[in-house]
Amino acid sequence: MIEESIKFSASKNVFYNPNMRFCRSMSSLAVGAIGGKLDVVDAFCASGIRGIRYAKENKNVKSLTFIDIEKPAITLAKKNAKANRLKADAAVGNISRVAFEQTADFLEIDPFGTPSPYLIDGFRFFNTKKKAYLSATATDVAVLCGGKVAPCMKNYHSKPLNNDFTHETGLRILIKKIAETAAEFNMGMKPLASFSDRHYLKVVAEVTRSADLAYKSMKSIGHVWSCPSCGDRGSGDFPPEKCSNCGKDNEYAGPLWLGEIHDKAFLKMMSALNRKRRYEDKDEIADMLSAMGGEVGMPPYFYNVHALCKMAKAGAVAPLENIIESIKASGHKVARTHFSPIGIKTDAPYDAVVKAIRWRS
Ligand SMILES: C[S@@+](CC[C@H](N)C(=O)[O-])C[C@H]1O[C@@H](n2cnc3c(N)ncnc32)[C@H](O)[C@@H]1O
Ligand SMILES: [Zn+2]
């Protein structure tokens, strides 16, 4: 097999999903953008392709360690590292056991489904660190972004909301869970790059040991709400029962992360690295990073203009470019979002957004 010029072997009893190439490329750019010298642990390594790409594509990977509960995965990952002239340590076992013996500057948590049950043990890898980096993938999108409350309460202690900005809500619930776990370890959390793509959600976060930063993270947790009748929406500590626009009942999600989900300077570093690489997904990555950059400084939700048009009974919807221009002209911030090709983020009030989305001949 070849992924981004890395040759490696697959095996029928070890997991490999070629559709996650984009996720691995984004994560590898994040490893490079962190800089310094990193001891990288690729827990849940399967064929080892992630860790191998991180180490081959970046100059700052000081050491690479594989962990997988399945022996055939570790045998294959070691073979693939060797074939790529990489020195890698490896441990067969449950991450929860290895966590007591191994440290990491950068830990990759890429399980099947939710990363939730592995977060506490994940933070044990940082026990001796003042600062570290956690990269976590969640493929339980149906739970984080679904309409059923119980499974999300069970895994994340939060209520999801299946509406037009559900993927942002799901991502923010995942980030909240990471921030809470970090805080239990007296660490503050800063998301560096977070995104929703295909069937998964991904977060790369910096965690720093400090009780003050842990408290600060906790203050970034709250709720989002939206009115299913008119499409008005908002965020804050607690959701108001009634819509401030039409007076009908609001729906809410949370608790979830209301702070920034990316660091703008970090995204710029990822973009600069992407320009130098010959990734197959180079253009898609550039577009994604640019849209993510526009989300910084914006509210923790977006508007799907078609859905809003319908809810606000605004008639025909104007072209997205026109909507953006008229919101800008009304003196408000507005940006596209990576969450949806027909989504906009803005600090404009509901009335101004509805006015802008209305098609005018
Ligand atoms: C989704 S795959 C990882 C894919 C890989 N990171 C990639 O990018 O190709 C999940 C892997 O985690 C391993 N695994 C499952 N539970 C585990 C646990 N508790 N500790 C360590 N590894 C585990 C599985 O054997 C499987 O190889
Ligand atoms: Zn309303």
Short mmCIF file of C-alpha atoms and ligand atoms in Angstrom, two decimals:
data_model
loop_
_atom_site.label_atom_id
_atom_site.label_comp_id
_atom_site.label_asym_id
_atom_site.label_seq_id
_atom_site.Cartn_x
_atom_site.Cartn_y
_atom_site.Cartn_z
CA MET A 1 0.00 0.00 0.00
CA ILE A 2 1.03 3.61 -0.43
CA GLU A 3 -0.35 6.59 1.47
CA GLU A 4 1.18 10.01 0.74
CA SER A 5 4.38 8.40 -0.57
CA ILE A 6 4.78 6.17 2.53
CA LYS A 7 4.96 2.52 1.55
CA PHE A 8 3.52 0.11 4.09
CA SER A 9 1.88 -3.29 4.35
CA ALA A 10 -1.73 -3.88 5.30
CA SER A 11 -3.12 -7.15 6.59
CA LYS A 12 -6.63 -8.49 6.59
CA ASN A 13 -6.74 -8.85 10.38
CA VAL A 14 -5.41 -5.33 11.10
CA PHE A 15 -7.56 -2.24 10.64
CA TYR A 16 -6.75 0.23 7.86
CA ASN A 17 -9.24 2.77 6.46
CA PRO A 18 -7.91 4.61 3.38
CA ASN A 19 -10.73 7.17 3.79
CA MET A 20 -8.98 8.48 6.92
CA ARG A 21 -6.01 9.73 4.84
CA PHE A 22 -7.36 13.30 5.11
CA CYS A 23 -7.56 13.02 8.89
CA ARG A 24 -4.01 11.63 9.07
CA SER A 25 -2.72 14.44 6.84
CA MET A 26 -4.39 17.14 8.94
CA SER A 27 -3.03 15.53 12.11
CA SER A 28 0.46 15.26 10.65
CA LEU A 29 0.38 18.97 9.81
CA ALA A 30 -0.64 19.59 13.43
CA VAL A 31 2.34 17.57 14.69
CA GLY A 32 4.64 19.70 12.51
CA ALA A 33 2.97 22.96 13.59
CA ILE A 34 3.54 22.15 17.29
CA GLY A 35 7.31 22.28 16.74
CA GLY A 36 9.80 21.48 19.53
CA LYS A 37 10.87 17.87 19.97
CA LEU A 38 8.07 15.43 20.63
CA ASP A 39 7.87 11.95 22.10
CA VAL A 40 4.89 10.69 20.10
CA VAL A 41 2.73 7.80 21.26
CA ASP A 42 0.46 6.33 18.59
CA ALA A 43 -1.93 4.42 20.83
CA PHE A 44 -4.57 2.48 18.86
CA CYS A 45 -1.90 2.26 16.12
CA ALA A 46 -3.31 -0.64 14.01
CA SER A 47 -0.96 -0.77 10.95
CA GLY A 48 1.10 2.12 12.39
CA ILE A 49 0.47 4.32 9.35
CA ARG A 50 -0.45 7.38 11.47
CA GLY A 51 2.64 7.38 13.64
CA ILE A 52 4.86 6.49 10.69
CA ARG A 53 3.50 9.44 8.71
CA TYR A 54 3.97 11.79 11.68
CA ALA A 55 7.60 10.69 12.05
CA LYS A 56 8.48 10.62 8.33
CA GLU A 57 6.74 13.90 7.39
CA ASN A 58 7.94 16.00 10.34
CA LYS A 59 11.37 16.82 11.71
CA ASN A 60 10.20 17.25 15.31
CA VAL A 61 9.28 13.66 16.21
CA LYS A 62 12.02 12.65 18.67
CA SER A 63 10.61 9.19 19.36
CA LEU A 64 7.69 7.06 18.24
CA THR A 65 5.91 4.42 20.34
CA PHE A 66 3.10 2.19 19.14
CA ILE A 67 0.38 0.75 21.37
CA ASP A 68 -2.37 -1.61 20.28
CA ILE A 69 -4.35 -4.22 22.17
CA GLU A 70 -4.01 -6.66 19.25
CA LYS A 71 -0.69 -8.48 18.78
CA PRO A 72 -1.00 -8.70 14.95
CA ALA A 73 -1.33 -4.90 14.84
CA ILE A 74 1.89 -4.37 16.80
CA THR A 75 3.74 -6.95 14.70
CA LEU A 76 2.61 -5.15 11.53
CA ALA A 77 3.30 -1.63 12.86
CA LYS A 78 6.85 -2.66 13.83
CA LYS A 79 7.40 -4.22 10.41
CA ASN A 80 6.07 -1.07 8.69
CA ALA A 81 8.28 1.20 10.80
CA LYS A 82 11.33 -0.89 9.97
CA ALA A 83 10.51 -0.86 6.25
CA ASN A 84 10.43 2.94 6.51
CA ARG A 85 13.79 3.01 8.34
CA LEU A 86 12.19 4.25 11.55
CA LYS A 87 13.09 3.21 15.08
CA ALA A 88 9.89 2.66 17.06
CA ASP A 89 9.12 1.19 20.48
CA ALA A 90 5.97 -0.86 20.77
CA ALA A 91 3.71 -2.34 23.41
CA VAL A 92 0.96 -4.89 22.99
CA GLY A 93 -1.77 -4.08 25.47
CA ASN A 94 -4.69 -2.02 26.61
CA ILE A 95 -3.86 1.71 26.65
CA SER A 96 -5.14 1.74 30.24
CA ARG A 97 -2.34 -0.61 31.35
CA VAL A 98 0.46 0.99 29.32
CA ALA A 99 -0.56 4.46 30.62
CA PHE A 100 1.18 3.73 33.93
CA GLU A 101 4.52 2.90 32.25
CA GLN A 102 4.82 5.30 29.33
CA THR A 103 5.01 9.08 28.94
CA ALA A 104 4.23 11.19 25.86
CA ASP A 105 4.42 14.78 24.65
CA PHE A 106 1.91 13.99 21.90
CA LEU A 107 -0.67 11.24 22.36
CA GLU A 108 -2.87 9.94 19.56
CA ILE A 109 -6.22 8.46 20.65
CA ASP A 110 -7.89 6.96 17.59
CA PRO A 111 -10.20 4.17 18.78
CA PHE A 112 -13.30 2.63 17.24
CA GLY A 113 -16.17 4.93 18.29
CA THR A 114 -15.85 7.20 21.30
CA PRO A 115 -12.52 8.22 22.88
CA SER A 116 -14.31 8.92 26.20
CA PRO A 117 -13.33 5.75 28.12
CA TYR A 118 -9.65 6.33 27.23
CA LEU A 119 -9.30 9.99 28.19
CA ILE A 120 -8.43 9.46 31.86
CA ASP A 121 -5.72 6.96 31.00
CA GLY A 122 -4.65 9.22 28.13
CA PHE A 123 -3.88 12.00 30.59
CA ARG A 124 -1.72 9.63 32.66
CA PHE A 125 0.77 9.71 29.75
CA PHE A 126 1.25 13.41 30.62
CA ASN A 127 1.81 12.83 34.37
CA THR A 128 5.38 14.16 34.29
CA LYS A 129 4.70 16.92 31.74
CA LYS A 130 4.05 20.62 32.21
CA LYS A 131 2.71 20.85 28.66
CA ALA A 132 1.53 18.15 26.24
CA TYR A 133 -0.68 17.56 23.21
CA LEU A 134 -3.68 15.32 22.80
CA SER A 135 -5.05 14.32 19.42
CA ALA A 136 -8.41 12.55 19.69
CA THR A 137 -10.79 11.20 17.06
CA ALA A 138 -14.45 10.33 17.66
CA THR A 139 -16.37 8.24 15.13
CA ASP A 140 -19.52 8.03 17.26
CA VAL A 141 -21.00 10.96 15.32
CA ALA A 142 -24.50 9.49 15.64
CA VAL A 143 -24.17 9.87 19.42
CA LEU A 144 -22.53 13.32 19.53
CA CYS A 145 -24.67 14.80 16.77
CA GLY A 146 -27.79 12.68 17.12
CA GLY A 147 -31.22 13.31 18.49
CA LYS A 148 -31.04 10.77 21.31
CA VAL A 149 -30.16 12.21 24.69
CA ALA A 150 -29.37 9.01 26.66
CA PRO A 151 -26.32 7.71 24.68
CA CYS A 152 -24.67 11.13 24.70
CA MET A 153 -25.40 11.61 28.42
CA LYS A 154 -23.88 8.17 29.04
CA ASN A 155 -20.63 8.83 27.16
CA TYR A 156 -20.20 12.61 27.44
CA HIS A 157 -22.57 13.77 30.24
CA SER A 158 -24.08 16.25 27.77
CA LYS A 159 -27.27 16.66 25.80
CA PRO A 160 -26.86 16.79 22.00
CA LEU A 161 -29.13 18.67 19.61
CA ASN A 162 -29.99 17.32 16.20
CA ASN A 163 -30.54 20.56 14.28
CA ASP A 164 -28.88 22.49 11.43
CA PHE A 165 -25.65 23.10 13.41
CA THR A 166 -25.51 19.71 15.10
CA HIS A 167 -21.94 18.90 13.96
CA GLU A 168 -20.55 21.97 15.70
CA THR A 169 -22.52 21.08 18.82
CA GLY A 170 -21.18 17.50 18.74
CA LEU A 171 -17.59 18.71 18.33
CA ARG A 172 -18.01 21.13 21.23
CA ILE A 173 -19.40 18.34 23.45
CA LEU A 174 -16.31 16.24 22.66
CA ILE A 175 -14.00 19.21 23.44
CA LYS A 176 -15.86 19.79 26.72
CA LYS A 177 -15.22 16.17 27.75
CA ILE A 178 -11.50 16.58 27.04
CA ALA A 179 -11.39 19.89 28.97
CA GLU A 180 -13.14 18.29 31.95
CA THR A 181 -10.70 15.39 32.02
CA ALA A 182 -7.75 17.79 31.67
CA ALA A 183 -9.10 19.80 34.62
CA GLU A 184 -9.26 16.68 36.80
CA PHE A 185 -5.52 16.37 36.16
CA ASN A 186 -5.04 20.08 37.02
CA MET A 187 -4.47 20.96 33.39
CA GLY A 188 -5.97 23.72 31.28
CA MET A 189 -6.89 22.95 27.69
CA LYS A 190 -6.57 25.01 24.53
CA PRO A 191 -7.94 23.50 21.30
CA LEU A 192 -5.42 24.13 18.50
CA ALA A 193 -7.37 22.68 15.57
CA SER A 194 -10.76 20.94 15.64
CA PHE A 195 -12.91 19.77 12.78
CA SER A 196 -15.81 17.70 11.57
CA ASP A 197 -15.26 15.67 8.43
CA ARG A 198 -17.02 12.72 6.77
CA HIS A 199 -17.96 10.34 9.59
CA TYR A 200 -15.71 11.61 12.38
CA LEU A 201 -14.84 14.55 14.64
CA LYS A 202 -11.23 15.44 15.43
CA VAL A 203 -9.57 17.61 18.09
CA VAL A 204 -5.90 18.47 18.56
CA ALA A 205 -5.47 20.27 21.88
CA GLU A 206 -2.64 21.68 23.97
CA VAL A 207 -2.87 20.90 27.67
CA THR A 208 -0.89 22.81 30.30
CA ARG A 209 -0.50 21.92 33.96
CA SER A 210 -1.96 24.77 36.00
CA ALA A 211 -4.92 24.87 38.38
CA ASP A 212 -5.66 28.43 37.22
CA LEU A 213 -5.80 27.32 33.56
CA ALA A 214 -7.98 24.36 34.55
CA TYR A 215 -10.46 26.76 36.21
CA LYS A 216 -10.27 29.00 33.12
CA SER A 217 -11.19 26.03 30.89
CA MET A 218 -14.17 25.23 33.11
CA LYS A 219 -15.41 28.80 32.66
CA SER A 220 -15.57 28.17 28.90
CA ILE A 221 -18.29 25.55 29.37
CA GLY A 222 -21.95 26.42 28.86
CA HIS A 223 -24.90 25.79 26.54
CA VAL A 224 -26.19 26.63 23.07
CA TRP A 225 -29.85 26.85 22.22
CA SER A 226 -32.03 27.35 19.21
CA CYS A 227 -35.69 27.88 18.47
CA PRO A 228 -37.13 25.18 16.19
CA SER A 229 -39.95 27.55 15.21
CA CYS A 230 -38.10 30.61 13.92
CA GLY A 231 -34.41 29.53 13.90
CA ASP A 232 -33.13 32.15 16.36
CA ARG A 233 -30.20 30.84 18.42
CA GLY A 234 -27.80 31.80 21.16
CA SER A 235 -25.21 30.67 23.71
CA GLY A 236 -24.35 31.30 27.35
CA ASP A 237 -24.20 29.74 30.80
CA PHE A 238 -27.84 28.55 30.88
CA PRO A 239 -30.42 28.18 28.09
CA PRO A 240 -33.52 30.40 28.34
CA GLU A 241 -36.73 28.40 28.19
CA LYS A 242 -38.41 30.71 25.64
CA CYS A 243 -37.17 32.10 22.34
CA SER A 244 -36.37 35.80 22.64
CA ASN A 245 -37.60 36.36 19.06
CA CYS A 246 -40.93 34.49 18.83
CA GLY A 247 -41.62 33.40 22.42
CA LYS A 248 -41.93 29.68 21.56
CA ASP A 249 -39.95 26.94 23.40
CA ASN A 250 -36.18 26.79 22.82
CA GLU A 251 -34.22 23.56 22.43
CA TYR A 252 -30.76 23.34 23.97
CA ALA A 253 -27.52 21.36 23.95
CA GLY A 254 -24.79 21.06 26.54
CA PRO A 255 -22.93 21.45 28.66
CA LEU A 256 -20.38 22.04 25.90
CA TRP A 257 -17.27 24.06 25.09
CA LEU A 258 -18.09 27.69 24.24
CA GLY A 259 -14.47 28.86 23.83
CA GLU A 260 -12.43 28.97 20.63
CA ILE A 261 -12.05 25.61 18.90
CA HIS A 262 -8.89 26.61 17.00
CA ASP A 263 -5.81 28.74 17.53
CA LYS A 264 -5.47 31.09 14.54
CA ALA A 265 -1.64 31.20 14.56
CA PHE A 266 -1.54 27.41 14.77
CA LEU A 267 -3.85 27.06 11.75
CA LYS A 268 -1.56 29.43 9.83
CA MET A 269 1.41 27.19 10.61
CA MET A 270 -0.55 24.14 9.43
CA SER A 271 -1.44 25.99 6.20
CA ALA A 272 2.19 26.98 5.62
CA LEU A 273 3.29 23.35 6.05
CA ASN A 274 0.49 22.15 3.75
CA ARG A 275 1.74 24.49 1.01
CA LYS A 276 5.15 22.79 1.17
CA ARG A 277 3.75 19.24 1.03
CA ARG A 278 2.47 17.30 -1.92
CA TYR A 279 -0.55 15.78 -0.23
CA GLU A 280 -3.23 14.32 -2.48
CA ASP A 281 -5.77 16.30 -0.42
CA LYS A 282 -3.68 19.50 -0.49
CA ASP A 283 -6.44 21.72 -1.97
CA GLU A 284 -9.18 20.30 0.23
CA ILE A 285 -6.94 20.77 3.29
CA ALA A 286 -6.17 24.38 2.28
CA ASP A 287 -9.90 25.13 1.94
CA MET A 288 -10.69 23.44 5.24
CA LEU A 289 -7.95 25.33 7.12
CA SER A 290 -9.05 28.63 5.59
CA ALA A 291 -12.69 28.05 6.63
CA MET A 292 -11.55 26.99 10.11
CA GLY A 293 -9.53 30.23 10.40
CA GLY A 294 -12.69 32.26 9.68
CA GLU A 295 -14.44 30.62 12.64
CA VAL A 296 -12.09 32.14 15.22
CA GLY A 297 -13.77 34.98 17.14
CA MET A 298 -17.25 33.92 16.01
CA PRO A 299 -20.21 32.60 18.07
CA PRO A 300 -20.27 28.84 18.92
CA TYR A 301 -22.94 28.04 16.32
CA PHE A 302 -23.67 28.77 12.67
CA TYR A 303 -26.68 29.23 10.41
CA ASN A 304 -27.46 26.84 7.57
CA VAL A 305 -28.95 29.49 5.31
CA HIS A 306 -31.39 27.11 3.62
CA ALA A 307 -32.69 25.77 6.93
CA LEU A 308 -32.97 29.29 8.36
CA CYS A 309 -34.78 30.54 5.27
CA LYS A 310 -37.35 27.81 5.74
CA MET A 311 -37.77 28.36 9.51
CA ALA A 312 -37.96 32.14 9.13
CA LYS A 313 -40.38 31.73 6.19
CA ALA A 314 -38.14 34.13 4.30
CA GLY A 315 -39.04 32.93 0.79
CA ALA A 316 -36.23 32.27 -1.66
CA VAL A 317 -32.66 32.25 -0.33
CA ALA A 318 -30.07 34.69 -1.69
CA PRO A 319 -26.69 33.41 -2.99
CA LEU A 320 -24.19 32.87 -0.14
CA GLU A 321 -21.82 35.58 -1.44
CA ASN A 322 -24.66 38.13 -1.40
CA ILE A 323 -25.66 37.11 2.11
CA ILE A 324 -22.08 37.56 3.31
CA GLU A 325 -21.79 40.97 1.62
CA SER A 326 -25.06 42.27 3.08
CA ILE A 327 -24.21 41.12 6.60
CA LYS A 328 -20.81 42.82 6.26
CA ALA A 329 -22.53 45.96 4.97
CA SER A 330 -24.73 45.96 8.10
CA GLY A 331 -21.53 46.30 10.14
CA HIS A 332 -21.31 42.77 11.51
CA LYS A 333 -18.65 40.04 11.37
CA VAL A 334 -19.44 37.14 9.06
CA ALA A 335 -17.51 34.11 7.78
CA ARG A 336 -18.05 30.80 6.07
CA THR A 337 -17.67 27.67 8.20
CA HIS A 338 -15.97 24.35 7.56
CA PHE A 339 -19.03 22.62 9.09
CA SER A 340 -21.24 23.25 6.05
CA PRO A 341 -20.85 24.61 2.51
CA ILE A 342 -24.12 26.52 3.03
CA GLY A 343 -23.30 27.67 6.55
CA ILE A 344 -22.32 31.10 7.86
CA LYS A 345 -21.07 32.28 11.20
CA THR A 346 -21.91 35.80 12.24
CA ASP A 347 -22.33 38.02 15.27
CA ALA A 348 -25.27 39.75 13.56
CA PRO A 349 -28.61 39.54 15.43
CA TYR A 350 -31.31 37.21 14.12
CA ASP A 351 -33.28 39.95 12.31
CA ALA A 352 -30.22 41.12 10.40
CA VAL A 353 -29.38 37.54 9.36
CA VAL A 354 -32.93 36.87 8.14
CA LYS A 355 -32.92 40.18 6.22
CA ALA A 356 -29.65 39.23 4.53
CA ILE A 357 -30.70 35.70 3.50
CA ARG A 358 -33.90 36.90 1.81
CA TRP A 359 -33.52 36.86 -1.99
CA ARG A 360 -34.16 40.23 -3.55
CA SER A 361 -34.44 40.70 -7.30
C1 LIG B 1 -9.61 2.77 14.45
S1 LIG B 1 -8.31 1.65 14.65
C2 LIG B 1 -6.89 2.70 14.59
C3 LIG B 1 -6.53 3.19 13.22
C4 LIG B 1 -5.18 3.82 13.08
N1 LIG B 1 -4.90 4.79 14.11
C5 LIG B 1 -5.05 4.42 11.69
O1 LIG B 1 -4.98 5.68 11.55
O2 LIG B 1 -5.00 3.64 10.72
C6 LIG B 1 -8.41 1.23 16.35
C7 LIG B 1 -7.30 0.30 16.86
O3 LIG B 1 -7.34 0.34 18.30
C8 LIG B 1 -7.05 -0.94 18.82
N2 LIG B 1 -7.63 -0.97 20.19
C9 LIG B 1 -8.94 -1.15 20.55
N3 LIG B 1 -9.09 -1.03 21.88
C10 LIG B 1 -7.86 -0.74 22.40
C11 LIG B 1 -7.37 -0.46 23.71
N4 LIG B 1 -8.19 -0.47 24.77
N5 LIG B 1 -6.06 -0.18 23.87
C12 LIG B 1 -5.20 -0.17 22.79
N6 LIG B 1 -5.63 -0.44 21.52
C13 LIG B 1 -6.92 -0.69 21.32
C14 LIG B 1 -7.68 -1.89 17.82
O4 LIG B 1 -7.04 -3.17 17.89
C15 LIG B 1 -7.44 -1.15 16.47
O5 LIG B 1 -6.24 -1.60 15.86
ZN ZN B 2 -38.32 31.56 17.89
#
